[in-house]
Coordinates of C-alpha atoms and ligand atoms in Angstrom, one line a residue:
M1 CA -27.7 -1.2 -106.1
S2 CA -24.3 -2.5 -105.1
I3 CA -21.5 -2.2 -102.5
L4 CA -17.8 -2.2 -103.0
V5 CA -15.9 -4.5 -100.6
T6 CA -12.1 -4.4 -100.3
G7 CA -10.1 -7.4 -99.1
G8 CA -13.1 -9.7 -99.8
A9 CA -10.9 -12.8 -100.4
G10 CA -9.4 -12.7 -96.9
F11 CA -10.7 -14.3 -93.8
I12 CA -13.3 -11.8 -92.6
G13 CA -14.0 -10.2 -96.0
S14 CA -14.9 -13.5 -97.6
N15 CA -17.2 -14.5 -94.8
F16 CA -18.8 -11.0 -95.1
V17 CA -19.3 -11.4 -98.9
L18 CA -20.7 -14.9 -98.6
D19 CA -23.1 -13.9 -95.8
W20 CA -24.1 -10.7 -97.7
L21 CA -25.0 -12.5 -100.9
A22 CA -26.9 -15.2 -98.9
I23 CA -29.3 -12.7 -97.4
S24 CA -29.3 -9.8 -99.9
N25 CA -29.8 -9.4 -103.7
E26 CA -27.5 -6.3 -103.7
A27 CA -24.4 -7.0 -105.8
V28 CA -20.9 -6.9 -104.4
I29 CA -17.9 -5.6 -106.3
N30 CA -15.0 -7.3 -104.5
I31 CA -11.5 -5.9 -104.9
D32 CA -8.6 -7.8 -103.4
K33 CA -4.9 -7.8 -104.2
L34 CA -4.6 -11.6 -103.4
T35 CA -1.6 -11.4 -101.2
Y36 CA -0.6 -14.6 -99.4
A37 CA -3.7 -14.1 -97.2
G38 CA -6.2 -13.7 -100.1
N39 CA -7.7 -16.9 -101.2
L40 CA -10.3 -17.2 -104.0
E41 CA -11.2 -20.7 -102.8
N42 CA -13.0 -19.0 -100.0
L43 CA -15.4 -17.7 -102.6
A44 CA -15.7 -20.9 -104.7
S45 CA -19.3 -21.3 -103.8
L46 CA -20.0 -18.0 -105.6
A47 CA -18.9 -19.3 -109.0
G48 CA -21.5 -18.2 -111.6
N49 CA -23.2 -15.8 -109.2
E50 CA -23.8 -12.7 -111.2
Q51 CA -24.2 -10.6 -108.0
H52 CA -20.5 -11.1 -107.3
L53 CA -17.8 -9.4 -109.3
F54 CA -14.3 -10.1 -108.3
V55 CA -11.5 -7.7 -109.4
R56 CA -7.9 -8.4 -108.5
G57 CA -6.4 -5.1 -107.5
D58 CA -4.8 -2.9 -104.9
I59 CA -6.7 -0.3 -102.7
G60 CA -3.7 1.9 -103.4
D61 CA -4.4 1.9 -107.1
A62 CA -6.4 5.1 -107.2
A63 CA -7.1 4.9 -111.0
L64 CA -8.6 1.4 -110.6
I65 CA -10.7 2.3 -107.6
T66 CA -11.9 5.5 -109.4
R67 CA -12.9 3.5 -112.5
L68 CA -14.7 0.9 -110.4
L69 CA -16.7 3.5 -108.5
A70 CA -17.7 5.3 -111.7
Q71 CA -18.7 2.1 -113.4
H72 CA -20.7 0.4 -110.6
K73 CA -21.9 3.4 -108.6
P74 CA -21.9 1.5 -105.2
R75 CA -23.9 2.9 -102.3
A76 CA -21.1 2.0 -99.9
V77 CA -17.5 1.0 -99.6
V78 CA -16.6 -1.5 -96.9
N79 CA -12.8 -1.6 -96.3
F80 CA -11.4 -4.9 -95.0
A81 CA -8.2 -4.8 -97.1
A82 CA -5.2 -4.8 -94.9
E83 CA -2.0 -6.6 -93.8
S84 CA -3.4 -8.2 -90.7
H85 CA -0.8 -10.4 -88.9
V86 CA 1.1 -8.9 -86.0
D87 CA 4.0 -11.3 -86.2
R88 CA 4.6 -10.4 -89.9
S89 CA 4.5 -6.7 -89.0
I90 CA 7.3 -7.3 -86.5
H91 CA 9.4 -9.1 -89.1
G92 CA 8.7 -6.6 -91.9
P93 CA 6.5 -3.5 -91.3
E94 CA 6.7 -1.9 -94.8
D95 CA 3.8 -3.7 -96.4
F96 CA 1.7 -2.7 -93.4
I97 CA 2.6 1.0 -94.0
Q98 CA 1.9 0.7 -97.7
T99 CA -1.5 -1.0 -97.5
N100 CA -2.9 0.0 -94.2
I101 CA -1.9 3.6 -94.3
V102 CA -1.1 4.7 -97.9
G103 CA -3.6 2.3 -99.4
T104 CA -6.4 3.5 -97.1
F105 CA -5.4 7.1 -98.0
H106 CA -5.8 6.4 -101.8
L107 CA -9.1 4.6 -101.2
L108 CA -10.4 7.6 -99.2
E109 CA -9.3 10.0 -101.9
A110 CA -11.1 8.0 -104.6
A111 CA -14.2 7.7 -102.4
R112 CA -14.2 11.4 -101.6
A113 CA -14.1 12.4 -105.3
Y114 CA -16.8 9.9 -106.1
W115 CA -19.1 11.0 -103.2
N116 CA -18.5 14.7 -104.1
A117 CA -19.9 14.1 -107.5
L118 CA -23.0 12.3 -106.3
E119 CA -26.3 14.2 -105.8
G120 CA -29.5 14.0 -103.8
E121 CA -30.4 10.7 -102.1
E122 CA -27.4 8.9 -103.6
K123 CA -25.1 11.4 -101.9
D124 CA -27.0 11.4 -98.6
N125 CA -27.0 7.6 -98.5
F126 CA -23.4 6.9 -99.4
R127 CA -21.3 5.3 -96.6
F128 CA -17.6 4.5 -96.2
L129 CA -17.3 1.8 -93.5
H130 CA -13.7 1.2 -92.2
V131 CA -13.1 -2.1 -90.5
S132 CA -10.5 -1.8 -87.7
T133 CA -9.3 -3.5 -84.6
D134 CA -9.2 -3.3 -80.9
E135 CA -5.4 -3.4 -81.0
V136 CA -5.3 0.3 -81.6
Y137 CA -6.2 0.9 -77.9
G138 CA -3.0 -0.9 -76.7
S139 CA -2.8 -3.3 -73.8
L140 CA -4.9 -3.6 -70.6
S141 CA -3.8 -4.8 -67.1
K142 CA -5.8 -7.6 -65.5
T143 CA -8.1 -5.1 -63.7
D144 CA -8.5 -2.4 -66.3
P145 CA -12.0 -1.9 -67.6
A146 CA -12.6 -3.1 -71.2
F147 CA -11.9 -0.8 -74.1
S148 CA -14.6 1.7 -74.9
E149 CA -14.8 4.0 -77.9
T150 CA -13.3 6.8 -75.9
N151 CA -10.1 5.0 -74.9
R152 CA -6.9 6.7 -75.9
Y153 CA -5.1 5.2 -78.9
E154 CA -1.9 3.5 -77.7
P155 CA -0.9 1.0 -80.5
N156 CA 2.1 -1.1 -79.7
S157 CA 3.0 -3.1 -82.8
P158 CA 3.7 -1.9 -86.4
Y159 CA 0.4 -3.6 -87.4
S160 CA -1.7 -1.8 -84.8
A161 CA 0.1 1.5 -85.4
S162 CA -0.7 1.2 -89.1
K163 CA -4.4 0.5 -88.3
A164 CA -4.5 3.4 -85.9
A165 CA -3.1 5.7 -88.6
S166 CA -5.8 4.5 -91.0
D167 CA -8.5 5.1 -88.4
H168 CA -7.2 8.7 -87.9
L169 CA -7.3 9.3 -91.7
V170 CA -10.9 8.0 -91.9
R171 CA -11.9 10.3 -89.0
A172 CA -10.1 13.2 -90.6
Y173 CA -11.9 12.7 -93.9
H174 CA -15.2 13.0 -92.1
H175 CA -14.2 16.1 -90.1
T176 CA -12.5 17.9 -92.9
Y177 CA -14.4 16.9 -96.0
G178 CA -17.7 15.6 -94.5
L179 CA -17.1 12.1 -96.1
P180 CA -19.9 10.0 -94.5
V181 CA -17.7 7.4 -92.6
V182 CA -18.3 4.9 -89.8
T183 CA -15.6 2.9 -88.2
T184 CA -15.7 -0.5 -86.4
N185 CA -13.0 -1.7 -83.9
C186 CA -13.4 -5.4 -83.4
S187 CA -11.7 -8.0 -81.2
N188 CA -10.1 -11.3 -82.3
N189 CA -12.2 -13.2 -84.8
Y190 CA -12.2 -16.9 -85.4
G191 CA -14.2 -19.2 -87.7
P192 CA -14.2 -20.7 -91.2
Y193 CA -11.5 -19.7 -93.8
H194 CA -9.2 -18.4 -91.1
F195 CA -5.6 -18.5 -92.5
P196 CA -3.5 -20.8 -90.4
E197 CA -0.9 -18.3 -89.3
K198 CA -3.2 -17.1 -86.5
L199 CA -3.4 -18.9 -83.2
I200 CA -6.7 -20.9 -83.5
P201 CA -6.4 -22.3 -87.0
L202 CA -2.7 -22.9 -86.6
C203 CA -3.3 -25.0 -83.5
I204 CA -6.2 -27.0 -85.0
L205 CA -4.1 -27.9 -88.0
N206 CA -0.9 -28.6 -86.1
A207 CA -2.8 -30.8 -83.6
L208 CA -4.2 -32.9 -86.4
A209 CA -0.7 -33.1 -88.1
G210 CA 0.9 -34.3 -84.9
K211 CA 3.0 -31.1 -84.6
P212 CA 3.7 -28.9 -81.6
L213 CA 1.1 -26.3 -80.6
P214 CA 3.3 -23.2 -80.1
I215 CA 2.3 -21.0 -77.1
Y216 CA 4.2 -17.7 -76.9
G217 CA 5.6 -16.9 -73.4
D218 CA 3.5 -18.1 -70.5
G219 CA 0.3 -18.3 -72.6
Q220 CA -1.6 -16.1 -70.1
Q221 CA -2.2 -13.2 -72.6
V222 CA -5.9 -12.5 -72.9
R223 CA -7.9 -11.9 -76.0
D224 CA -11.6 -11.3 -76.5
W225 CA -12.9 -13.8 -79.1
L226 CA -15.8 -13.2 -81.6
Y227 CA -17.1 -15.7 -84.1
V228 CA -16.5 -14.2 -87.5
K229 CA -20.2 -14.3 -88.6
D230 CA -21.1 -12.2 -85.6
H231 CA -18.5 -9.6 -86.7
C232 CA -20.1 -9.7 -90.2
S233 CA -23.6 -9.1 -88.7
A234 CA -22.2 -6.2 -86.7
I235 CA -20.8 -4.6 -89.8
R236 CA -24.1 -5.0 -91.6
R237 CA -25.9 -3.3 -88.7
V238 CA -23.4 -0.4 -88.6
L239 CA -23.7 0.0 -92.3
E240 CA -27.4 0.1 -92.0
A241 CA -27.9 2.4 -88.9
G242 CA -24.5 3.7 -87.7
Q243 CA -24.3 7.4 -87.1
L244 CA -22.0 9.3 -89.4
G245 CA -18.5 9.9 -88.0
E246 CA -19.1 7.5 -85.1
V247 CA -16.9 4.6 -84.0
Y248 CA -18.4 1.3 -82.7
N249 CA -16.5 -1.3 -80.7
V250 CA -17.4 -4.9 -81.6
G251 CA -16.7 -7.8 -79.2
G252 CA -17.9 -11.1 -78.0
W253 CA -17.8 -10.8 -74.2
N254 CA -15.4 -13.8 -74.4
E255 CA -12.2 -13.0 -72.7
K256 CA -9.9 -16.0 -72.7
A257 CA -6.2 -16.7 -72.0
N258 CA -4.4 -18.2 -75.0
L259 CA -3.5 -21.4 -73.1
D260 CA -7.2 -21.9 -72.2
V261 CA -8.2 -21.3 -75.9
V262 CA -5.8 -24.0 -77.1
R263 CA -6.7 -26.4 -74.3
E264 CA -10.4 -26.0 -75.3
L265 CA -9.9 -26.7 -78.9
C266 CA -7.7 -29.7 -78.0
A267 CA -10.6 -31.1 -75.9
I268 CA -13.0 -30.7 -78.8
L269 CA -10.6 -32.5 -81.1
D270 CA -10.2 -35.3 -78.5
E271 CA -13.9 -35.8 -78.8
L272 CA -14.4 -35.4 -82.6
Q273 CA -11.2 -36.9 -83.9
P274 CA -9.2 -38.7 -81.1
R275 CA -5.5 -39.3 -81.7
A276 CA -4.6 -42.8 -82.9
D277 CA -2.4 -43.4 -79.8
G278 CA -5.2 -42.4 -77.4
Q279 CA -3.2 -39.5 -76.0
P280 CA -4.9 -36.1 -75.5
Y281 CA -4.0 -33.4 -78.0
H282 CA -3.0 -31.0 -75.3
T283 CA 0.2 -33.0 -74.8
Q284 CA 1.4 -31.3 -78.0
I285 CA 1.4 -27.9 -76.4
T286 CA 4.9 -26.4 -76.5
Y287 CA 6.1 -23.1 -75.0
V288 CA 8.1 -21.0 -77.4
K289 CA 9.8 -17.6 -77.4
D290 CA 7.4 -14.7 -76.7
R291 CA 6.2 -12.2 -79.4
A292 CA 8.2 -8.9 -79.1
G293 CA 6.1 -6.3 -77.4
H294 CA 3.3 -8.8 -76.8
D295 CA 0.2 -7.0 -75.6
R296 CA -1.0 -8.7 -72.4
R297 CA -4.8 -8.2 -72.5
Y298 CA -7.5 -7.0 -74.9
A299 CA -11.1 -6.7 -73.9
I300 CA -14.0 -4.9 -75.7
D301 CA -16.9 -3.1 -74.2
A302 CA -19.5 -3.4 -77.0
T303 CA -22.3 -1.6 -75.0
K304 CA -22.6 1.3 -77.5
L305 CA -23.3 -1.1 -80.4
E306 CA -25.7 -3.1 -78.3
K307 CA -27.6 -0.2 -76.8
E308 CA -27.7 2.2 -79.9
L309 CA -28.0 -0.3 -82.7
G310 CA -29.4 -3.4 -80.9
W311 CA -26.6 -5.8 -82.0
K312 CA -25.6 -8.8 -80.0
P313 CA -23.4 -11.8 -80.9
S314 CA -25.2 -15.0 -81.5
E315 CA -22.4 -17.4 -80.6
T316 CA -20.7 -18.0 -77.3
F317 CA -17.0 -19.1 -77.5
E318 CA -18.1 -22.6 -76.7
T319 CA -20.5 -22.9 -79.6
G320 CA -18.3 -20.9 -82.0
I321 CA -15.1 -22.9 -81.4
R322 CA -16.9 -26.2 -81.8
K323 CA -18.3 -25.0 -85.2
T324 CA -14.8 -23.9 -86.1
V325 CA -13.1 -27.1 -85.3
Q326 CA -15.8 -29.0 -87.1
W327 CA -15.3 -26.7 -90.2
Y328 CA -11.6 -27.5 -90.4
L329 CA -12.3 -31.2 -90.1
D330 CA -14.9 -31.0 -92.8
N331 CA -12.8 -28.9 -95.3
Q332 CA -9.6 -30.9 -95.8
P333 CA -9.1 -29.8 -99.5
W334 CA -9.1 -26.2 -98.4
V335 CA -6.7 -27.0 -95.6
T336 CA -4.4 -28.9 -97.9
N337 CA -4.2 -26.1 -100.5
V338 CA -3.7 -23.3 -98.0
S339 CA -1.0 -25.3 -96.2
S340 CA 1.3 -25.5 -99.2
G341 CA 4.1 -23.4 -100.7
A342 CA 4.5 -19.8 -99.6
Y343 CA 2.7 -20.4 -96.3
Q344 CA 5.2 -23.2 -95.4
D345 CA 8.1 -20.7 -96.0
W346 CA 6.5 -18.3 -93.5
V347 CA 6.0 -21.0 -90.9
N348 CA 9.6 -22.0 -91.1
K349 CA 10.8 -18.4 -90.7
Q350 CA 8.5 -17.8 -87.7
Y351 CA 9.1 -21.0 -85.8
T352 CA 12.9 -21.6 -86.1
T353 CA 14.7 -19.8 -83.3
Ligands
LIG403 P1 -6.7 -11.2 -93.9 O1 -5.2 -11.0 -93.8 O2 -7.3 -12.6 -93.7 O3 -7.3 -10.6 -95.2 C1 -6.9 -9.4 -95.8 C2 -7.3 -9.4 -97.2 O4 -6.9 -8.1 -97.8 C3 -6.6 -10.5 -98.1 O5 -7.5 -11.1 -98.9 C4 -5.5 -9.7 -98.9 O6 -5.3 -10.3 -100.1 C5 -6.2 -8.3 -99.0 N1 -5.3 -7.2 -99.2 C6 -4.1 -7.0 -98.6 N2 -3.5 -5.9 -99.1 C7 -4.3 -5.4 -100.0 C8 -4.3 -4.3 -100.9 N3 -3.3 -3.4 -100.9 N4 -5.3 -4.1 -101.7 C9 -6.4 -4.9 -101.8 N5 -6.5 -6.0 -101.0 C10 -5.5 -6.3 -100.1 O7 -7.3 -10.3 -92.8 P2 -8.7 -10.4 -91.9 O8 -8.3 -11.1 -90.7 O9 -9.7 -10.9 -92.8 O10 -8.9 -8.9 -91.5 C11 -9.7 -8.1 -92.3 C12 -9.8 -6.7 -91.7 O11 -10.4 -6.8 -90.4 C13 -8.4 -6.0 -91.5 O12 -8.6 -4.7 -91.8 C14 -8.1 -6.2 -90.1 O13 -7.3 -5.2 -89.6 C15 -9.5 -6.2 -89.5 N6 -9.6 -7.0 -88.2 C16 -9.3 -8.3 -88.1 C17 -9.5 -9.0 -87.0 C18 -9.1 -10.5 -86.9 O14 -9.2 -11.0 -85.8 N7 -8.7 -11.1 -87.9 C19 -10.1 -8.4 -85.9 C20 -10.5 -7.0 -86.0 C21 -10.3 -6.3 -87.2
LIG404 O1 -7.5 -8.1 -81.7 C1 -7.8 -8.1 -83.0 C2 -6.6 -8.7 -83.8 O2 -6.6 -10.1 -83.6 C3 -6.7 -8.3 -85.3 O3 -6.6 -6.9 -85.4 C4 -5.5 -9.0 -86.0 O4 -5.6 -8.8 -87.4 C5 -5.6 -10.5 -85.7 O5 -4.5 -11.2 -86.3 C6 -5.6 -10.8 -84.2 O6 -4.3 -10.4 -83.6 P1 -3.6 -11.3 -82.5 O7 -2.2 -11.0 -82.5 O8 -4.3 -11.2 -81.2 O9 -3.9 -12.8 -83.1 P2 -3.0 -14.1 -83.3 O10 -3.9 -15.2 -83.7 O11 -1.8 -13.8 -84.1 O12 -2.6 -14.3 -81.8 C7 -3.5 -14.5 -80.7 C8 -2.8 -14.7 -79.4 O13 -2.1 -15.9 -79.5 C9 -1.7 -13.6 -79.2 O14 -1.6 -13.3 -77.8 C10 -0.4 -14.3 -79.7 C11 -0.7 -15.7 -79.3 N1 0.0 -16.7 -80.2 C12 -0.2 -16.6 -81.6 C13 0.4 -17.4 -82.4 C14 0.3 -17.3 -83.9 C15 0.7 -17.8 -79.7 O15 0.8 -18.0 -78.5 N2 1.3 -18.7 -80.6 C16 1.2 -18.6 -81.9 O16 1.7 -19.4 -82.7

């Protein structure tokens, strides 16, 4: 038995593959295009593991996906592959349209043909799990209730619009063709192997390098934070017991303003690795130009997943952020490699006014 994972060299996908192979002996076929965000070093501990087959490729390459499905006969496809950074989608949306919409379409087509040809139990048990985001629901005011699965889709960035489109395609393939799909919409993840273009790893690494900690606008935008390994456990649970055609919101019950998140990680760094000059890290906080169309607040109501499937996050923000800061301190070679070359070009483009 095996599963096919897409985007398994990225932040969440690599955590998912590592956790999966740590607790299951079911093989993983991992297809990833290795864009700037895909990093095989995340999977270095799997070297020599025969249960892990890495294939460099594009989810939009229907011939490749068709061949991999026929060859390995996975019982499920778990689709993480995406362009995932909102700021990049504002600078250049095209890759987001290509991968998140067109790529998902080709993946769905290949999965549909494969599933159609299955028979009996293999056909009944097949699943297509689509990993999506809370950003498809748009932005909340301070007093709005958290997003539930029945909220209207109101995506505001090219990234969230492309993810919304992919969610609609996945839904349509269930309604029209009966493809056995489940979709998860998760809040902001953080944890090991997070690429340092996103708020938390960027601020940890900038703090340690003595650089400014860039806060967009007034820093009062609110996100719900979930430790990545809790997201992975939710996906495993939905894969195991999710109802066909259903959507499950995944969240950590950890709403925080950006400024508070950065202040909290600064305080942990003050304790674990104090600055040489004795000054607190929060003095590096700098307010910069706001993100265009910046969503003010996201919050997830994960009651359905908890009540129907019995899932709960195991980390609070306080425990998860401490583990995360410690992970970055303990993994300097990973940090050094990821902070070079193309990533630096991006940082320069994003942070020069
Ligand atoms: P990421 O950017 O770290 O990783 C994406 C991975 O997909 C990379 O390894 C990249 O090389 C690969 N990829 C990109 N285009 C591809 C293509 N055409 N074919 C094959 N592989 C391709 O992203 P992430 O943060 O790990 O997010 C994974 C998924 O989870 C995405 O679908 C994202 O929308 C969703 N999500 C992310 C978060 C979050 O907080 N990071 C929250 C909710 C949902
Ligand atoms: O909500 C789920 C989403 O979370 C995922 O779908 C996305 O793939 C993921 O990137 C993330 O999106 P955000 O835009 O919320 O994450 P990011 O880390 O880019 O930003 C978090 C908040 O911090 C957001 O309000 C913007 C702000 N920010 C971000 C950066 C990079 C800053 O203030 N300064 C920064 O330098």
